[in-house]
Coordinates of C-alpha atoms and ligand atoms in Angstrom, one line a residue:
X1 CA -144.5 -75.8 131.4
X2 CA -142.5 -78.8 131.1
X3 CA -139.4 -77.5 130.3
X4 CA -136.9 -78.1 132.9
X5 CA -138.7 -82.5 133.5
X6 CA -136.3 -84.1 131.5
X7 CA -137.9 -87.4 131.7
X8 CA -139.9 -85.9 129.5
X9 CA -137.8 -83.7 127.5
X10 CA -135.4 -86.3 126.5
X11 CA -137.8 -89.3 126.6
X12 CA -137.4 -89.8 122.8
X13 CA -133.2 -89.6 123.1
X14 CA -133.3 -91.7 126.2
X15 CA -135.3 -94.6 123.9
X16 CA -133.3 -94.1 121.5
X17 CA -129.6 -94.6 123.7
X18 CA -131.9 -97.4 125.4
X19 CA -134.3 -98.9 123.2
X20 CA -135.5 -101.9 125.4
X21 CA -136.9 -99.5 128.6
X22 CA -139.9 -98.1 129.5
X23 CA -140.5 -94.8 130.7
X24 CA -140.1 -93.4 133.2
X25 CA -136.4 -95.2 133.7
X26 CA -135.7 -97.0 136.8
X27 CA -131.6 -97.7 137.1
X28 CA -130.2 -100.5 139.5
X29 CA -126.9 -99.4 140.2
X30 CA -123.7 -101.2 139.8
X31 CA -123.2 -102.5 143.5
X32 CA -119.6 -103.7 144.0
X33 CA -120.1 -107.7 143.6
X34 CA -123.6 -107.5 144.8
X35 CA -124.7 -106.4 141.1
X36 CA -124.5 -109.4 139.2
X37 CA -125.2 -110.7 135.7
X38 CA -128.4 -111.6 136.6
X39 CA -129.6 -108.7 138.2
X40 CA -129.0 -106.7 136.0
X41 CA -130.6 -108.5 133.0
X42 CA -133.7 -108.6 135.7
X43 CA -133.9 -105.0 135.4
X44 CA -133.3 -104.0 132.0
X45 CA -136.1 -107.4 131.1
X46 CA -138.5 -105.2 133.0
X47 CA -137.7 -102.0 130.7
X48 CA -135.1 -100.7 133.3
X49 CA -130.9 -100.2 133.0
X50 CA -129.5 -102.5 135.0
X51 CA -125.8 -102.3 135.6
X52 CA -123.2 -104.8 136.6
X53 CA -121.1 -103.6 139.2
X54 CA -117.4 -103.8 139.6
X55 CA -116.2 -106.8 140.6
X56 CA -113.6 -108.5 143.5
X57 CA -111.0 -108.1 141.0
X58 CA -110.9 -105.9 137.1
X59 CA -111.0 -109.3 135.7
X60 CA -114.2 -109.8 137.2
X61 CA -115.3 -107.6 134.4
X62 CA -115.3 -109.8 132.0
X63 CA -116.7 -112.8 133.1
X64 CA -119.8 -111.4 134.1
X65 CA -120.1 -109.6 130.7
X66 CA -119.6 -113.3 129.7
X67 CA -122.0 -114.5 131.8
X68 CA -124.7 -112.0 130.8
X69 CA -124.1 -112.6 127.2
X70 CA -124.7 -116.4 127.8
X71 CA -127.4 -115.8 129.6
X72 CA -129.0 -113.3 126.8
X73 CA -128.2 -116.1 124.1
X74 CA -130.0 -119.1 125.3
X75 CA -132.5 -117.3 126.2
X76 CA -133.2 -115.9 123.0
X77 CA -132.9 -119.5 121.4
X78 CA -135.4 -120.9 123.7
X79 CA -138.1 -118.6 123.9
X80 CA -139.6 -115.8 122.2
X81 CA -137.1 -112.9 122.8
X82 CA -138.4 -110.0 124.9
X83 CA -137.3 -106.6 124.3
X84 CA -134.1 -106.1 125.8
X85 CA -132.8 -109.3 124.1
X86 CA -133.7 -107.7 120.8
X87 CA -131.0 -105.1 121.2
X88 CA -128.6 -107.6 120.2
X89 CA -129.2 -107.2 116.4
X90 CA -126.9 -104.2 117.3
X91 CA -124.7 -106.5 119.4
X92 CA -124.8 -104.0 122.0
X93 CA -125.8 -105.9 125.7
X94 CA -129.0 -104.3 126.9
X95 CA -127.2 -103.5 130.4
X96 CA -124.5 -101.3 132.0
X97 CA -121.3 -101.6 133.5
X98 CA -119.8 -99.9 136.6
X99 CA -116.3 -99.4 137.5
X100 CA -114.1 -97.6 140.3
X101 CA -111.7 -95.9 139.0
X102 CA -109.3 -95.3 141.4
X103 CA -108.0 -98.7 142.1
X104 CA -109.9 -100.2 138.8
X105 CA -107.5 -101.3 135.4
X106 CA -108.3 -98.9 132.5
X107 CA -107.1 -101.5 129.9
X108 CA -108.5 -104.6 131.5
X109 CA -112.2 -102.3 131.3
X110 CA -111.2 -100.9 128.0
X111 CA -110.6 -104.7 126.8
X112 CA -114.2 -106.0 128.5
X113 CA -115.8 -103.2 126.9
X114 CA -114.5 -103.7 123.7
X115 CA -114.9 -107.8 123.8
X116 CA -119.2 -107.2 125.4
X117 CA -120.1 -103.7 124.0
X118 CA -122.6 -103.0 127.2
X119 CA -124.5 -99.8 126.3
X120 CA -123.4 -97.7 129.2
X121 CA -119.7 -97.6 131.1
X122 CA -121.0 -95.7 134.7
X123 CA -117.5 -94.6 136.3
X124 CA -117.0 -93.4 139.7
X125 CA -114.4 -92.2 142.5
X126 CA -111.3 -91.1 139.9
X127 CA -107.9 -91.1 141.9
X128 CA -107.5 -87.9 144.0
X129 CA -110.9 -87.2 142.5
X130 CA -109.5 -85.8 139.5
X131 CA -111.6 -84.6 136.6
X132 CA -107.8 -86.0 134.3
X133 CA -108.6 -89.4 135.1
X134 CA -112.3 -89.6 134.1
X135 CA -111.4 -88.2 130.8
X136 CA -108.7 -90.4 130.2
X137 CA -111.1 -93.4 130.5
X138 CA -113.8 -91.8 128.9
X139 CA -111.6 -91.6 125.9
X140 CA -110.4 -94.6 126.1
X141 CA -114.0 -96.3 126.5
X142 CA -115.3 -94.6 123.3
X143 CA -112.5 -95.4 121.6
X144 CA -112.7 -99.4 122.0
X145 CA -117.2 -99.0 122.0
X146 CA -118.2 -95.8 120.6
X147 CA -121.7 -97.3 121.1
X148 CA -121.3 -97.5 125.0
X149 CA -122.8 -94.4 126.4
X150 CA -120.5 -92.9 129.7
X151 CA -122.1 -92.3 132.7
X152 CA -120.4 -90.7 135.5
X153 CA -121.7 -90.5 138.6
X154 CA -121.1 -86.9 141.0
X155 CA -122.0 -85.9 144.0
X156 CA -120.9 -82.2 144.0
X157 CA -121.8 -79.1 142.0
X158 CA -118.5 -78.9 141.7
X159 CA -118.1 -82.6 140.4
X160 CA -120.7 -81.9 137.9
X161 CA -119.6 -78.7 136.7
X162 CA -115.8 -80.1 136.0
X163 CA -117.3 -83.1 134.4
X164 CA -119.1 -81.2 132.0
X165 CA -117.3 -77.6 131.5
X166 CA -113.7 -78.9 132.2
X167 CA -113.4 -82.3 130.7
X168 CA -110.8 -82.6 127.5
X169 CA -112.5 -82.9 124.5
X170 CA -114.1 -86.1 124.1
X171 CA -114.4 -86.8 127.6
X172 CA -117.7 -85.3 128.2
X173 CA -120.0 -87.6 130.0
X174 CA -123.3 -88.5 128.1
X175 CA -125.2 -89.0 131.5
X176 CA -124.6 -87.9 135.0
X177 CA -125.6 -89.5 137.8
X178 CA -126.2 -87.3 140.5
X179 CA -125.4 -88.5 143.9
X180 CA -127.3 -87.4 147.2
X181 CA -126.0 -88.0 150.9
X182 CA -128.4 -90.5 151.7
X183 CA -126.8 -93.0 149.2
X184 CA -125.3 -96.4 150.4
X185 CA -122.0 -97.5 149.5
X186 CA -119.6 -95.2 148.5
X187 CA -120.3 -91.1 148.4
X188 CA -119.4 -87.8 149.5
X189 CA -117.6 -88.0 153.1
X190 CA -118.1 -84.4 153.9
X191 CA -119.6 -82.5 151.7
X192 CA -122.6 -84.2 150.2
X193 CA -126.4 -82.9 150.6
X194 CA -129.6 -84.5 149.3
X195 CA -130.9 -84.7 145.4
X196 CA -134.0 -82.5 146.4
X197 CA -131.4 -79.8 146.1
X198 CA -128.7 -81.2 144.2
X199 CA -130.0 -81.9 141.4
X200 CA -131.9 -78.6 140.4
X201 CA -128.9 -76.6 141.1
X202 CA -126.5 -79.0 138.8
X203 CA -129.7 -78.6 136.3
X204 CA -129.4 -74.7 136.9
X205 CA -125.9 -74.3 136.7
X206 CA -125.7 -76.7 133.5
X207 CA -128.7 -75.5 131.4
X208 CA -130.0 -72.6 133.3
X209 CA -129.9 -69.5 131.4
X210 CA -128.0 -70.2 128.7
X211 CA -129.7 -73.4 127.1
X212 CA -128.0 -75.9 125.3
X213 CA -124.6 -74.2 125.6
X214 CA -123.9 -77.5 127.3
X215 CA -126.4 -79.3 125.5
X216 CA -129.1 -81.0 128.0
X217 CA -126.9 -83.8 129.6
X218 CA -129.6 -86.2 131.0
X219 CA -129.4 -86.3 135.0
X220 CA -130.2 -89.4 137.1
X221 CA -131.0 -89.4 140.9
X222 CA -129.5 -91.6 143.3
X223 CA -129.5 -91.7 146.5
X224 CA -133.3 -92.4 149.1
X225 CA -134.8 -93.9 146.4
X226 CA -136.6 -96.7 147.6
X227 CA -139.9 -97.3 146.1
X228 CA -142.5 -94.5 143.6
X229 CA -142.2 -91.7 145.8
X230 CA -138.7 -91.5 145.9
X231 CA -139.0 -91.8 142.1
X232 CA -141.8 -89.5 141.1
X233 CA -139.9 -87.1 143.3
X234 CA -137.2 -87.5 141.3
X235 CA -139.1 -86.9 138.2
X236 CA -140.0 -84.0 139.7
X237 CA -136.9 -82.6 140.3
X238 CA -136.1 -82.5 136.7
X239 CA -134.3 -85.8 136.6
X240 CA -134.7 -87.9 133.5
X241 CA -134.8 -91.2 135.8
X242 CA -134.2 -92.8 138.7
X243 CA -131.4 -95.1 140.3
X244 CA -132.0 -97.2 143.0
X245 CA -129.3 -99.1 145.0
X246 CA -130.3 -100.7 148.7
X247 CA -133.8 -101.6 147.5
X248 CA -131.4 -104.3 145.0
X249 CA -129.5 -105.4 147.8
X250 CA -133.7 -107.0 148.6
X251 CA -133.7 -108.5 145.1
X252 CA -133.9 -112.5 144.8
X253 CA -130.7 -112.0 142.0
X254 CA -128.6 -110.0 144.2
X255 CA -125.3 -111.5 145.2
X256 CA -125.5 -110.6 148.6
X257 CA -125.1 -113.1 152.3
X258 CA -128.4 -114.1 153.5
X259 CA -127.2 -112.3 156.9
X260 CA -126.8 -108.7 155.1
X261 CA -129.8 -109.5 152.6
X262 CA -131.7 -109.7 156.3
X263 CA -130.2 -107.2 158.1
X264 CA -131.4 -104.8 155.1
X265 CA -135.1 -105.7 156.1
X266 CA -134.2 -105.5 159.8
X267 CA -132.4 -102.0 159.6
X268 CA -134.6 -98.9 160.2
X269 CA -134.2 -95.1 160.8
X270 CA -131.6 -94.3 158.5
X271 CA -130.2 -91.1 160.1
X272 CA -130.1 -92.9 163.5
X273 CA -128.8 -96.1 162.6
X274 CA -126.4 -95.5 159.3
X275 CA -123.2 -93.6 158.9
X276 CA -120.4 -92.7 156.6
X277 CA -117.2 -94.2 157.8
X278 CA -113.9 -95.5 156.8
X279 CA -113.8 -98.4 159.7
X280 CA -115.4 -100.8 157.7
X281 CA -113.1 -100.4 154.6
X282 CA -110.4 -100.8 157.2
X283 CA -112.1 -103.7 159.1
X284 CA -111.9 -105.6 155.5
X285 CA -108.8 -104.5 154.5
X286 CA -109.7 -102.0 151.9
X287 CA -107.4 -99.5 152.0
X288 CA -106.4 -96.4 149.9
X289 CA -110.0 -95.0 149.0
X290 CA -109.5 -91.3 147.9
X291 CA -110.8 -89.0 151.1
X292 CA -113.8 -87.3 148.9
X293 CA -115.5 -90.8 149.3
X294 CA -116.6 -93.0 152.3
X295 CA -119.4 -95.6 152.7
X296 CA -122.9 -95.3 154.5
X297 CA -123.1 -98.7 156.5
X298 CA -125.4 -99.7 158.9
X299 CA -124.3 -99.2 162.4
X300 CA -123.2 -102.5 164.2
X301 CA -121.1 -103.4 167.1
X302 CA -117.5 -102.7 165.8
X303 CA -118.7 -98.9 165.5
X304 CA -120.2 -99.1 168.6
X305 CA -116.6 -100.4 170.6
X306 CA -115.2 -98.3 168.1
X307 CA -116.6 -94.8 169.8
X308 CA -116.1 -96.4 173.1
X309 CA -112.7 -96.5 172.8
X310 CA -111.3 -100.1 171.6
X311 CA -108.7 -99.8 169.2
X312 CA -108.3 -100.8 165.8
X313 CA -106.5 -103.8 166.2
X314 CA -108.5 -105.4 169.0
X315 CA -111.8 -104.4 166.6
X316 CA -109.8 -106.1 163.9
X317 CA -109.6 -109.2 165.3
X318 CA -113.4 -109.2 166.6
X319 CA -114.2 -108.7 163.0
X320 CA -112.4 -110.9 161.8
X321 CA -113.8 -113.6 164.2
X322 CA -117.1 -112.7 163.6
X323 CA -117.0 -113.4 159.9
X324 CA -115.0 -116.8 160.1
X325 CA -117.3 -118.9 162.6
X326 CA -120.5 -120.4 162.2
X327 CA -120.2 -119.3 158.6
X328 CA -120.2 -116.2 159.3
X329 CA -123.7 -116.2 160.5
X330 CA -122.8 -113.5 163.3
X331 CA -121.2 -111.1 160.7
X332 CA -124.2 -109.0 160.3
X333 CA -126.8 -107.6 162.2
X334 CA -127.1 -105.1 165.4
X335 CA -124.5 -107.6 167.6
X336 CA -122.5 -108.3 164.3
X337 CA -119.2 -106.6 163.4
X338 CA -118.7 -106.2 159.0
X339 CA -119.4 -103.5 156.4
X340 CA -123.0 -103.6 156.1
X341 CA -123.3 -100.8 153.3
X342 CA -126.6 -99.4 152.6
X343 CA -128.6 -96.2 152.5
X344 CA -130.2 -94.0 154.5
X345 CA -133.4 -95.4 153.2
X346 CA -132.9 -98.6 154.4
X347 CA -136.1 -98.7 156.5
X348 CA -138.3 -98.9 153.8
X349 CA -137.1 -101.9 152.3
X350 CA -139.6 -104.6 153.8
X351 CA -139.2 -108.0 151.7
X352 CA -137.2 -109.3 148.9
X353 CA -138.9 -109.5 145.4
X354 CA -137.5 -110.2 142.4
X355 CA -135.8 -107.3 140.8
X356 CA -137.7 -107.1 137.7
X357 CA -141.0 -106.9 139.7
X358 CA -139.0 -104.0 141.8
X359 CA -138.6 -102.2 138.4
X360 CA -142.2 -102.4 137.5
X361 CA -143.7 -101.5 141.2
X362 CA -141.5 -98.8 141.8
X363 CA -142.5 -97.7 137.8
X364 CA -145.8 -98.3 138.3
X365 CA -146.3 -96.3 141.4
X366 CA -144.6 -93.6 140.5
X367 CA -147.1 -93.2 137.1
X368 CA -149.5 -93.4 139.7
X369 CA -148.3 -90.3 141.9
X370 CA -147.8 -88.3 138.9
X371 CA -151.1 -89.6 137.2
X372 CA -152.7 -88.4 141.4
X373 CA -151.0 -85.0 141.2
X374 CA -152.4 -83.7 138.2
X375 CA -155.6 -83.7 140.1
X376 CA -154.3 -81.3 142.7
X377 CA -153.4 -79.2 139.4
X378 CA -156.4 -78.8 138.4
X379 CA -158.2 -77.0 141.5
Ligands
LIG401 C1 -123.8 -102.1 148.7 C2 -123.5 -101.0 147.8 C3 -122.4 -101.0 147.0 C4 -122.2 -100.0 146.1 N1 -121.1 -100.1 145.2 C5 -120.9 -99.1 144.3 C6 -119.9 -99.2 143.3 O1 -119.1 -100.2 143.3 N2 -119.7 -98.2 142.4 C7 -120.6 -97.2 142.3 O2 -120.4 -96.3 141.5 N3 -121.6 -97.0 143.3 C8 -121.8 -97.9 144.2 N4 -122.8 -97.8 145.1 C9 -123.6 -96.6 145.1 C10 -124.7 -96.6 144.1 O3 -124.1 -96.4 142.8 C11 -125.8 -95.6 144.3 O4 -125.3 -94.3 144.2 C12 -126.5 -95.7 145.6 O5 -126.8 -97.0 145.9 C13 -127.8 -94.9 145.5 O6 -128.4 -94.8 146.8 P1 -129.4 -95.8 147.5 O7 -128.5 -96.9 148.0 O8 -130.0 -95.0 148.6 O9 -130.3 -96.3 146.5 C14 -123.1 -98.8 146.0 C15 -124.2 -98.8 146.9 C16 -124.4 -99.8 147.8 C17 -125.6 -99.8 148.6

């Protein structure tokens, strides 16, 4: 009975919405600055979705739509065109886009999207977490790229069933990305639990007993997902894929400091030495996140001094220090002082590799485990 895998059930959709991947799909989320242009063409090269992430500013949008399009078109003059270039025939980019919607621009995004065409828009953190907001920019994307599939990413049951059972019409997300508590960056502050449950209850609740009143939205996991285990367990879970953020952050095309990049490999223990916290926003002068969301961050000093009492101003100023001299060198690490965002997962990232040889290790693995498993089956 294969009924509730949806990697398998909507395999044939999936290649259709995404005709340069391979099954089963590995995602690359959009990290804020750290997912750039050429990340994400790494990934979707290797028969994954990568995704762009938002940028320093909404304009930021744009250029690295440019940038990927440039990058797509001489490459297709020069060589033989692999598969994801071939999607251009539909002049639709072979990658995603991600955008914060709280403090993003709606008709700067709307204008990018309409200019590139990437084939998915993956929106996160409305304002006040309001259902209203997604659908106004879900409209408002389709409207300018009816191609561009929506994702939306949730971390709740709650998220997922407004998304789905509350949003106007026309504002229906075509994927979901479901969230789990280990996730870096940006999640649930409070009230977020692990995809091993998440996602078969969203799945329940969605297209439990009465199937295909909501149609079969495909789910993605994120969150722990470091390398084929985390994805085959995915799989398993009924998710049609698999999204992977902090094992980017150890890609060769990641924008990312060499001093974070390393202090991903260094970091261990996850539930020991990670946390959700506001400081860091603070610390960098990010203000006005919506309280549903904080970030997971590895643990460094100014959380330490934090807890033992300094105050914000004094930490402010060590910060601030810390990132200015030696070129910032002592920014990161256990005796450094900035927002080191990553997941609880972080201990198994061991070395950087290129991303699209991430895409095809972690796929290939995960075949693997699922191809092992049947054996256990059969007894
Ligand atoms: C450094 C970093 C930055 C992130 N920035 C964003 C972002 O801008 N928008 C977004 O929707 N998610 C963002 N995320 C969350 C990812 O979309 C994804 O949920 C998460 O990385 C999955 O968990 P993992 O890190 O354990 O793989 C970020 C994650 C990290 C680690």
């Amino acid at each position: 009975m294969h009924h509730n895998l949806q990697s398998i059930t909507l395999r044939d959709q999936l290649k259709r919405d995404y005709p340069w991947t391979t099954a089963p799909l590995i995602v690359g989320a959009p990290m804020r600055v750290m997912s750039g242009p050429e990340m994400a063409l790494a990934i979707s090269g290797a028969g994954g979705i990568g995704f762009i992430g938002p940028g320093l500013k909404p304009e930021s949008t744009a250029e690295d739509l440019e940038t990927a399009r440039s990058i797509i078109f001489s490459s297709s003059s020069s060589s033989s065109s692999s598969s994801g270039i071939r999607t251009l025939e539909r002049d639709v980019l072979p990658i995603g886009i991600g955008f914060q919607l709280w403090n993003g621009s709606l008709e700067t995004s709307a204008a990018a999207v309409g200019k590139y065409r990437p084939a998915a828009a993956w929106l996160f953190a409305p304002r006040d977490g309001l259902q209203a907001e997604v659908n106004t920019w879900t409209v408002r994307l389709r409207e300018v790229s009816p191609e561009t599939k929506i994702w939306l990413q949730v971390g709740t049951l709650q998220e997922a069933l407004d998304a789905v059972q509350s949003s106007r019409e026309g504002g229906k997300p075509d994927v979901l990305v479901v969230q789990g508590a280990e996730a870096g960056g940006h999640g649930r502050a409070t009230d977020g639990v692990g995809v091993i449950t998440l996602i078969p209850e969203i799945a329940d609740a969605l297209f439990g007993n009465e199937k295909g009143k909501n149609g079969m939205i495909p789910l993605f996991a994120a969150g722990g997902i470091m390398d084929g285990r985390g994805a085959a367990a995915a799989l398993g879970l009924g998710a049609a894929g698999a999204v992977m953020g902090t094992r980017f952050l150890a890609a060769t095309e990641a924008r990312i400091s060499k001093g974070y990049q390393d202090e991903v490999l260094r970091a261990s223990d996850g539930g020991k030495n990670t946390l959700r916290t506001q400081l860091y926003n603070h610390l960098r002068g990010t203000l006005g996140w919506p309280e549903q969301w904080s970030p997971r961050t590895v643990v460094n000093q100014s959380w330490v001094e934090q807890q033992a009492g300094v105050g914000f101003e004094e930490l402010k100023k060590r910060h601030d220090r810390a990132v200015s001299e030696d070129g910032g060198s002592k920014a990161w690490g256990p005796e450094g002082r900035t927002a080191t965002y990553a997941g609880a997962g972080v201990g198994l990232v061991k070395s950087v590799e290129d991303a699209g040889a991430i895409v095809e290790g972690v796929r290939g693995e995960a075949v693997g485990i699922i191809q092992g498993l049947q054996e256990l089956a059969k007894l």
